[in-house]
């Protein structure tokens, strides 16, 4: 288990830095279509922000509660990704052929662009949850058991 | 096309890689490995692969370092083999031979950035030309990964998911 860090410098900087890291992660995630980045990197940065909060404030802090709740989302990212593929099949096309997403008023290229955004969100959720989950597995098994069972 | 600042970069890469292997204190080895990843990210960026550089910096210098450190806190932080055994005769013969073989094969590789290399004449031009009008996505890397090759990316996501599940199954066991 990880205890909160003693140094006030680390705590203050962490308080300031974690939101910045999270916003940068979201920026990388959604800017992936226009520049370097994308779902994988964005998800890792989002996960790193949450890991940072656990490393600085400890497992017990109220700031880490969201990180613990995130663990229940294991598999949601996969569900989003495969769900987009399934929606394409419902729309009458092949699996993951975004041109068949049934959204009225959008031309084919915009549908594919939307499909890319949705699947990137799926990848980001999956990667972020997995990163946090591995860090928790390595650091705090008792706490994990309590938070999931109780 | 060699500029002056690339030689120090490659030298730093070699020095940090060798240092990570040689150093006795495993904590220093982990930090050296992190800086190695960072220099490698600079090399990727210099070669024009900005997406790869981004991933290398975030995963190698960020996430992997944290995971290694957490593993070290649960295990022994020192390399207990104080004197490493000298490399065997087979190693000394085979590895230089392998290096010579690789150098010999590298002669036949296409020039860096050669427009007529097999990789850039087959299907890459189609992606480059049609990415924007097909998907409204200026970054071709993203459109290839998430649209043209979407199924591959989905299975990669399954691999990441499976790794998280495997870690949970192995490590979150009550003693």
CSV table of C-alpha atoms in Angstrom, one decimal:
chain,number,residue,atom,x,y,z
A,1,UNK,CA,0.0,0.0,0.0
A,2,UNK,CA,1.1,3.5,-0.7
A,3,UNK,CA,1.1,6.2,2.0
A,4,UNK,CA,0.7,9.9,1.2
A,5,UNK,CA,4.0,11.7,0.5
A,6,UNK,CA,5.4,13.8,3.4
A,7,UNK,CA,6.7,16.7,1.4
A,8,UNK,CA,4.4,19.7,1.1
A,9,UNK,CA,6.2,20.7,-2.1
A,10,UNK,CA,5.2,17.4,-3.8
A,11,UNK,CA,1.7,17.7,-2.5
A,12,UNK,CA,1.1,21.2,-3.6
A,13,UNK,CA,2.7,20.6,-7.0
A,14,UNK,CA,0.7,17.4,-7.4
A,15,UNK,CA,-2.5,19.3,-6.7
A,16,UNK,CA,-1.6,21.8,-9.4
A,17,UNK,CA,-0.1,19.3,-11.9
A,18,UNK,CA,-2.7,16.5,-11.9
A,19,UNK,CA,-5.5,18.5,-13.6
A,20,UNK,CA,-3.0,19.8,-16.1
A,21,UNK,CA,-1.9,16.2,-16.9
A,22,UNK,CA,-5.5,15.1,-17.3
A,23,UNK,CA,-6.5,18.0,-19.6
A,24,UNK,CA,-3.4,17.3,-21.7
A,25,UNK,CA,-4.4,13.7,-21.9
A,26,UNK,CA,-7.8,14.7,-23.2
A,27,UNK,CA,-6.2,17.1,-25.7
A,28,UNK,CA,-3.9,14.3,-27.0
A,29,UNK,CA,-6.8,11.9,-27.2
A,30,UNK,CA,-9.1,14.2,-29.3
A,31,UNK,CA,-6.3,15.9,-31.2
A,32,UNK,CA,-5.0,12.5,-32.5
A,33,UNK,CA,-6.8,13.0,-35.8
A,34,UNK,CA,-5.0,16.3,-36.5
A,35,UNK,CA,-1.6,15.7,-35.0
A,36,UNK,CA,0.5,13.1,-33.2
A,37,UNK,CA,-1.3,11.3,-30.5
A,38,UNK,CA,-4.4,9.3,-30.3
A,39,UNK,CA,-6.3,6.9,-28.2
A,40,UNK,CA,-3.3,4.9,-26.9
A,41,UNK,CA,-1.1,7.8,-25.8
A,42,UNK,CA,-4.1,9.8,-24.5
A,43,UNK,CA,-5.3,6.9,-22.5
A,44,UNK,CA,-1.8,6.3,-21.0
A,45,UNK,CA,-1.6,10.0,-20.0
A,46,UNK,CA,-5.0,9.9,-18.4
A,47,UNK,CA,-4.0,6.8,-16.5
A,48,UNK,CA,-0.7,8.4,-15.5
A,49,UNK,CA,-2.6,11.4,-14.0
A,50,UNK,CA,-4.6,9.0,-11.8
A,51,UNK,CA,-1.5,6.9,-10.9
A,52,UNK,CA,0.2,10.2,-9.9
A,53,UNK,CA,-2.6,11.1,-7.6
A,54,UNK,CA,-2.3,7.7,-5.9
A,55,UNK,CA,1.5,7.9,-5.6
A,56,UNK,CA,1.3,11.4,-4.1
A,57,UNK,CA,-1.8,11.3,-1.9
A,58,UNK,CA,-1.9,7.6,-1.0
A,59,UNK,CA,-4.6,5.0,-1.4
A,60,UNK,CA,-6.8,6.4,1.4
A,61,UNK,CA,-7.1,10.0,0.3
A,62,UNK,CA,-10.4,11.3,-1.1
A,63,UNK,CA,-8.6,12.3,-4.3
A,64,UNK,CA,-7.8,8.6,-5.0
A,65,UNK,CA,-11.4,7.5,-4.6
A,66,UNK,CA,-12.2,8.2,-8.3
A,67,UNK,CA,-9.1,6.2,-9.2
A,68,UNK,CA,-10.4,3.2,-7.2
A,69,UNK,CA,-13.8,3.5,-8.8
A,70,UNK,CA,-12.2,3.5,-12.3
A,71,UNK,CA,-11.1,-0.1,-11.7
A,72,UNK,CA,-14.7,-1.2,-12.0
A,73,UNK,CA,-14.6,-0.1,-15.6
A,74,UNK,CA,-12.3,-2.9,-16.6
A,75,UNK,CA,-13.5,-4.0,-20.1
A,76,UNK,CA,-15.7,-1.0,-20.8
A,77,UNK,CA,-13.2,0.2,-23.4
A,78,UNK,CA,-13.3,-3.1,-25.2
A,79,UNK,CA,-17.1,-2.9,-25.1
A,80,UNK,CA,-17.1,0.6,-26.6
A,81,UNK,CA,-14.7,-0.5,-29.4
A,82,UNK,CA,-16.6,-3.7,-30.2
A,83,UNK,CA,-19.9,-1.9,-29.8
A,84,UNK,CA,-19.0,0.6,-32.5
A,85,UNK,CA,-18.2,-2.4,-34.7
A,86,UNK,CA,-21.5,-4.0,-33.8
A,87,UNK,CA,-23.4,-0.7,-34.6
A,88,UNK,CA,-21.7,-0.8,-38.1
A,89,UNK,CA,-23.1,-4.3,-38.6
A,90,UNK,CA,-26.5,-3.2,-37.5
A,91,UNK,CA,-26.2,-0.4,-40.0
A,92,UNK,CA,-25.9,-3.0,-42.7
A,93,UNK,CA,-22.1,-3.1,-43.3
A,94,UNK,CA,-19.1,-5.1,-42.3
A,95,UNK,CA,-17.7,-5.2,-38.7
A,96,UNK,CA,-16.0,-1.8,-38.0
A,97,UNK,CA,-16.8,-0.3,-41.4
A,98,UNK,CA,-17.7,3.1,-40.0
A,99,UNK,CA,-19.3,4.2,-43.2
A,100,UNK,CA,-22.3,2.2,-42.1
A,101,UNK,CA,-22.9,4.0,-38.8
A,102,UNK,CA,-26.6,5.0,-38.9
A,103,UNK,CA,-26.4,8.7,-38.2
A,104,UNK,CA,-28.7,10.8,-40.3
A,105,UNK,CA,-27.4,14.0,-41.9
A,106,UNK,CA,-23.7,12.9,-42.0
A,107,UNK,CA,-21.8,12.1,-45.2
A,108,UNK,CA,-19.7,9.0,-45.4
A,109,UNK,CA,-16.4,10.7,-44.6
A,110,UNK,CA,-17.8,12.4,-41.5
A,111,UNK,CA,-19.2,9.1,-40.3
A,112,UNK,CA,-15.8,7.5,-40.6
A,113,UNK,CA,-14.3,10.4,-38.8
A,114,UNK,CA,-16.8,10.0,-36.0
A,115,UNK,CA,-16.1,6.2,-35.9
A,116,UNK,CA,-12.4,7.0,-35.5
A,117,UNK,CA,-13.2,9.3,-32.5
A,118,UNK,CA,-15.5,6.7,-30.9
A,119,UNK,CA,-13.0,3.9,-31.2
A,120,UNK,CA,-10.2,6.1,-29.9
A,121,UNK,CA,-12.2,6.8,-26.8
A,122,UNK,CA,-12.6,3.0,-26.4
A,123,UNK,CA,-8.9,2.4,-26.7
A,124,UNK,CA,-8.2,5.3,-24.3
A,125,UNK,CA,-10.6,4.0,-21.6
A,126,UNK,CA,-9.2,0.5,-22.0
A,127,UNK,CA,-5.5,1.6,-21.7
A,128,UNK,CA,-6.1,4.0,-18.8
A,129,UNK,CA,-8.0,1.4,-16.8
A,130,UNK,CA,-5.4,-1.3,-17.5
A,131,UNK,CA,-2.5,1.0,-16.5
A,132,UNK,CA,-4.3,1.9,-13.2
A,133,UNK,CA,-5.2,-1.7,-12.6
A,134,UNK,CA,-1.7,-3.0,-13.1
A,135,UNK,CA,-0.3,-0.3,-10.7
A,136,UNK,CA,-2.9,-1.2,-8.1
A,137,UNK,CA,-2.1,-4.9,-8.5
A,138,UNK,CA,1.5,-4.2,-7.9
A,139,UNK,CA,1.0,-2.0,-4.9
A,140,UNK,CA,-2.0,-2.8,-2.8
A,141,UNK,CA,-3.7,-6.1,-2.9
A,142,UNK,CA,-5.5,-5.8,0.5
A,143,UNK,CA,-7.1,-2.5,-0.4
A,144,UNK,CA,-8.2,-3.8,-3.8
A,145,UNK,CA,-9.9,-6.7,-2.2
A,146,UNK,CA,-11.7,-4.4,0.2
A,147,UNK,CA,-12.8,-1.9,-2.4
A,148,UNK,CA,-14.1,-4.5,-4.8
A,149,UNK,CA,-15.7,-6.9,-2.3
A,150,UNK,CA,-17.0,-4.3,0.2
B,1,UNK,CA,22.3,13.3,-44.1
B,2,UNK,CA,24.2,13.4,-40.8
B,3,UNK,CA,24.0,16.5,-38.7
B,4,UNK,CA,26.2,17.3,-35.8
B,5,UNK,CA,23.7,16.8,-33.0
B,6,UNK,CA,22.8,13.2,-34.0
B,7,UNK,CA,26.1,11.6,-33.0
B,8,UNK,CA,25.8,12.8,-29.3
B,9,UNK,CA,22.2,11.6,-29.3
B,10,UNK,CA,23.2,8.1,-30.5
B,11,UNK,CA,26.2,8.0,-28.1
B,12,UNK,CA,23.9,8.9,-25.2
B,13,UNK,CA,21.6,6.1,-26.3
B,14,UNK,CA,24.4,3.6,-26.2
B,15,UNK,CA,25.8,4.9,-22.9
B,16,UNK,CA,22.4,4.8,-21.1
B,17,UNK,CA,21.7,1.3,-22.5
B,18,UNK,CA,25.0,0.0,-21.3
B,19,UNK,CA,24.7,1.7,-18.0
B,20,UNK,CA,21.3,0.2,-17.3
B,21,UNK,CA,22.8,-3.3,-17.8
B,22,UNK,CA,26.1,-2.7,-15.9
B,23,UNK,CA,24.8,-0.8,-12.8
B,24,UNK,CA,24.6,-2.8,-9.6
B,25,UNK,CA,21.8,-0.8,-7.9
B,26,UNK,CA,18.6,-1.7,-9.6
B,27,UNK,CA,16.9,1.6,-8.8
B,28,UNK,CA,19.6,3.4,-10.8
B,29,UNK,CA,19.1,0.9,-13.6
B,30,UNK,CA,15.4,1.7,-13.8
B,31,UNK,CA,16.1,5.4,-14.0
B,32,UNK,CA,18.7,4.9,-16.6
B,33,UNK,CA,16.2,2.8,-18.6
B,34,UNK,CA,13.8,5.7,-18.4
B,35,UNK,CA,16.3,8.2,-19.7
B,36,UNK,CA,17.2,5.6,-22.4
B,37,UNK,CA,13.6,5.6,-23.5
B,38,UNK,CA,13.6,9.4,-23.6
B,39,UNK,CA,16.7,9.5,-25.8
B,40,UNK,CA,15.1,6.8,-28.0
B,41,UNK,CA,12.0,9.0,-28.3
B,42,UNK,CA,14.2,11.9,-29.5
B,43,UNK,CA,15.7,9.5,-32.1
B,44,UNK,CA,12.2,8.6,-33.3
B,45,UNK,CA,11.3,12.2,-33.6
B,46,UNK,CA,14.5,12.9,-35.5
B,47,UNK,CA,13.6,10.1,-38.0
B,48,UNK,CA,10.1,11.7,-38.5
B,49,UNK,CA,8.1,9.1,-36.6
B,50,UNK,CA,6.4,11.6,-34.2
B,51,UNK,CA,3.6,9.2,-33.2
B,52,UNK,CA,6.1,6.5,-32.2
B,53,UNK,CA,8.2,9.1,-30.4
B,54,UNK,CA,5.1,10.2,-28.4
B,55,UNK,CA,4.3,6.6,-27.4
B,56,UNK,CA,8.0,5.9,-26.5
B,57,UNK,CA,8.2,8.9,-24.3
B,58,UNK,CA,4.9,8.3,-22.5
B,59,UNK,CA,5.2,4.5,-22.1
B,60,UNK,CA,9.0,4.0,-21.8
B,61,UNK,CA,9.9,7.1,-19.7
B,62,UNK,CA,6.6,7.3,-17.8
B,63,UNK,CA,4.5,4.2,-17.3
B,64,UNK,CA,7.2,1.5,-17.5
B,65,UNK,CA,9.4,3.4,-15.0
B,66,UNK,CA,6.6,3.6,-12.5
B,67,UNK,CA,5.8,-0.1,-12.9
B,68,UNK,CA,9.5,-1.1,-12.5
B,69,UNK,CA,9.8,1.1,-9.4
B,70,UNK,CA,6.7,-0.4,-7.8
B,71,UNK,CA,8.0,-3.9,-8.6
B,72,UNK,CA,11.3,-2.9,-6.9
B,73,UNK,CA,9.6,-1.8,-3.8
B,74,UNK,CA,8.1,-5.2,-3.4
B,75,UNK,CA,11.3,-7.1,-4.2
B,76,UNK,CA,15.0,-6.7,-3.5
B,77,UNK,CA,16.4,-3.4,-4.8
B,78,UNK,CA,20.0,-4.8,-5.2
B,79,UNK,CA,21.3,-7.1,-7.8
B,80,UNK,CA,22.5,-9.9,-5.6
B,81,UNK,CA,24.9,-11.4,-8.0
B,82,UNK,CA,27.8,-9.2,-7.0
B,83,UNK,CA,30.2,-10.8,-9.5
B,84,UNK,CA,28.7,-11.6,-12.9
B,85,UNK,CA,30.1,-14.7,-14.5
B,86,UNK,CA,32.3,-13.9,-17.5
B,87,UNK,CA,30.6,-14.5,-20.9
B,88,UNK,CA,31.1,-18.0,-22.2
B,89,UNK,CA,33.2,-18.9,-25.3
B,90,UNK,CA,30.0,-19.6,-27.4
B,91,UNK,CA,28.7,-16.1,-26.6
B,92,UNK,CA,32.0,-14.5,-27.6
B,93,UNK,CA,31.9,-16.3,-30.9
B,94,UNK,CA,28.2,-16.3,-31.8
B,95,UNK,CA,27.4,-12.7,-31.1
B,96,UNK,CA,30.1,-11.0,-33.1
B,97,UNK,CA,29.1,-13.3,-36.0
B,98,UNK,CA,25.5,-12.3,-35.6
B,99,UNK,CA,26.5,-8.6,-35.7
B,100,UNK,CA,28.6,-9.1,-38.8
B,101,UNK,CA,25.7,-10.9,-40.4
B,102,UNK,CA,23.3,-8.1,-39.5
B,103,UNK,CA,25.6,-5.5,-40.9
B,104,UNK,CA,26.0,-7.5,-44.1
B,105,UNK,CA,22.2,-7.7,-44.4
B,106,UNK,CA,21.8,-4.0,-43.7
B,107,UNK,CA,23.7,-3.3,-46.9
B,108,UNK,CA,20.6,-4.4,-48.9
B,109,UNK,CA,18.1,-2.2,-47.0
B,110,UNK,CA,16.6,0.6,-49.0
B,111,UNK,CA,17.9,4.1,-48.4
B,112,UNK,CA,16.2,6.1,-45.7
B,113,UNK,CA,13.3,8.0,-47.2
B,114,UNK,CA,13.7,6.3,-50.6
B,115,UNK,CA,10.4,6.8,-52.5
B,116,UNK,CA,11.0,3.6,-54.6
B,117,UNK,CA,11.4,1.3,-51.7
B,118,UNK,CA,9.0,-1.6,-51.6
B,119,UNK,CA,7.3,-0.3,-48.5
B,120,UNK,CA,6.4,3.0,-50.1
B,121,UNK,CA,5.2,1.8,-53.5
B,122,UNK,CA,2.7,-0.9,-52.5
B,123,UNK,CA,-0.3,0.5,-50.6
B,124,UNK,CA,1.0,3.5,-48.7
B,125,UNK,CA,0.4,6.0,-51.6
B,126,UNK,CA,-3.3,5.0,-51.6
B,127,UNK,CA,-3.6,5.7,-47.9
B,128,UNK,CA,-1.7,9.0,-48.2
B,129,UNK,CA,-3.8,10.2,-51.1
B,130,UNK,CA,-7.2,9.1,-50.0
B,131,UNK,CA,-7.1,9.5,-46.2
B,132,UNK,CA,-8.5,13.0,-46.1
B,133,UNK,CA,-11.3,12.6,-48.5
B,134,UNK,CA,-12.2,9.1,-47.1
B,135,UNK,CA,-12.2,9.9,-43.4
B,136,UNK,CA,-11.7,13.7,-42.9
B,137,UNK,CA,-8.6,12.8,-40.8
B,138,UNK,CA,-5.5,14.8,-41.7
B,139,UNK,CA,-3.2,12.5,-39.6
B,140,UNK,CA,-2.7,9.5,-41.8
B,141,UNK,CA,-1.2,7.4,-39.0
B,142,UNK,CA,-4.5,7.7,-37.0
B,143,UNK,CA,-6.7,7.0,-40.0
B,144,UNK,CA,-4.6,3.9,-40.9
B,145,UNK,CA,-4.6,2.6,-37.3
B,146,UNK,CA,-8.2,3.3,-36.5
B,147,UNK,CA,-10.0,3.0,-39.8
B,148,UNK,CA,-8.2,1.1,-42.5
B,149,UNK,CA,-6.6,-1.3,-40.0
B,150,UNK,CA,-9.2,-1.1,-37.3
B,151,UNK,CA,-9.6,-4.8,-36.7
B,152,UNK,CA,-5.8,-5.0,-35.9
B,153,UNK,CA,-6.1,-2.2,-33.4
B,154,UNK,CA,-9.1,-3.9,-31.8
B,155,UNK,CA,-7.1,-7.1,-31.2
B,156,UNK,CA,-4.3,-5.0,-29.8
B,157,UNK,CA,-6.7,-3.5,-27.4
B,158,UNK,CA,-7.7,-7.1,-26.4
B,159,UNK,CA,-4.1,-7.8,-25.7
B,160,UNK,CA,-3.8,-4.8,-23.4
B,161,UNK,CA,-7.0,-5.8,-21.7
B,162,UNK,CA,-5.8,-9.4,-21.3
B,163,UNK,CA,-2.5,-8.1,-19.8
B,164,UNK,CA,-4.4,-6.2,-17.1
B,165,UNK,CA,-6.6,-9.2,-16.3
B,166,UNK,CA,-3.5,-11.4,-16.1
B,167,UNK,CA,-1.8,-9.1,-13.7
B,168,UNK,CA,-4.9,-8.9,-11.5
B,169,UNK,CA,-5.2,-12.7,-11.5
B,170,UNK,CA,-1.5,-13.3,-10.6
B,171,UNK,CA,-0.9,-10.5,-8.1
B,172,UNK,CA,-4.2,-9.8,-6.4
B,173,UNK,CA,-4.2,-13.2,-4.7
B,174,UNK,CA,-4.8,-13.3,-1.0
B,175,UNK,CA,-1.8,-14.9,0.7
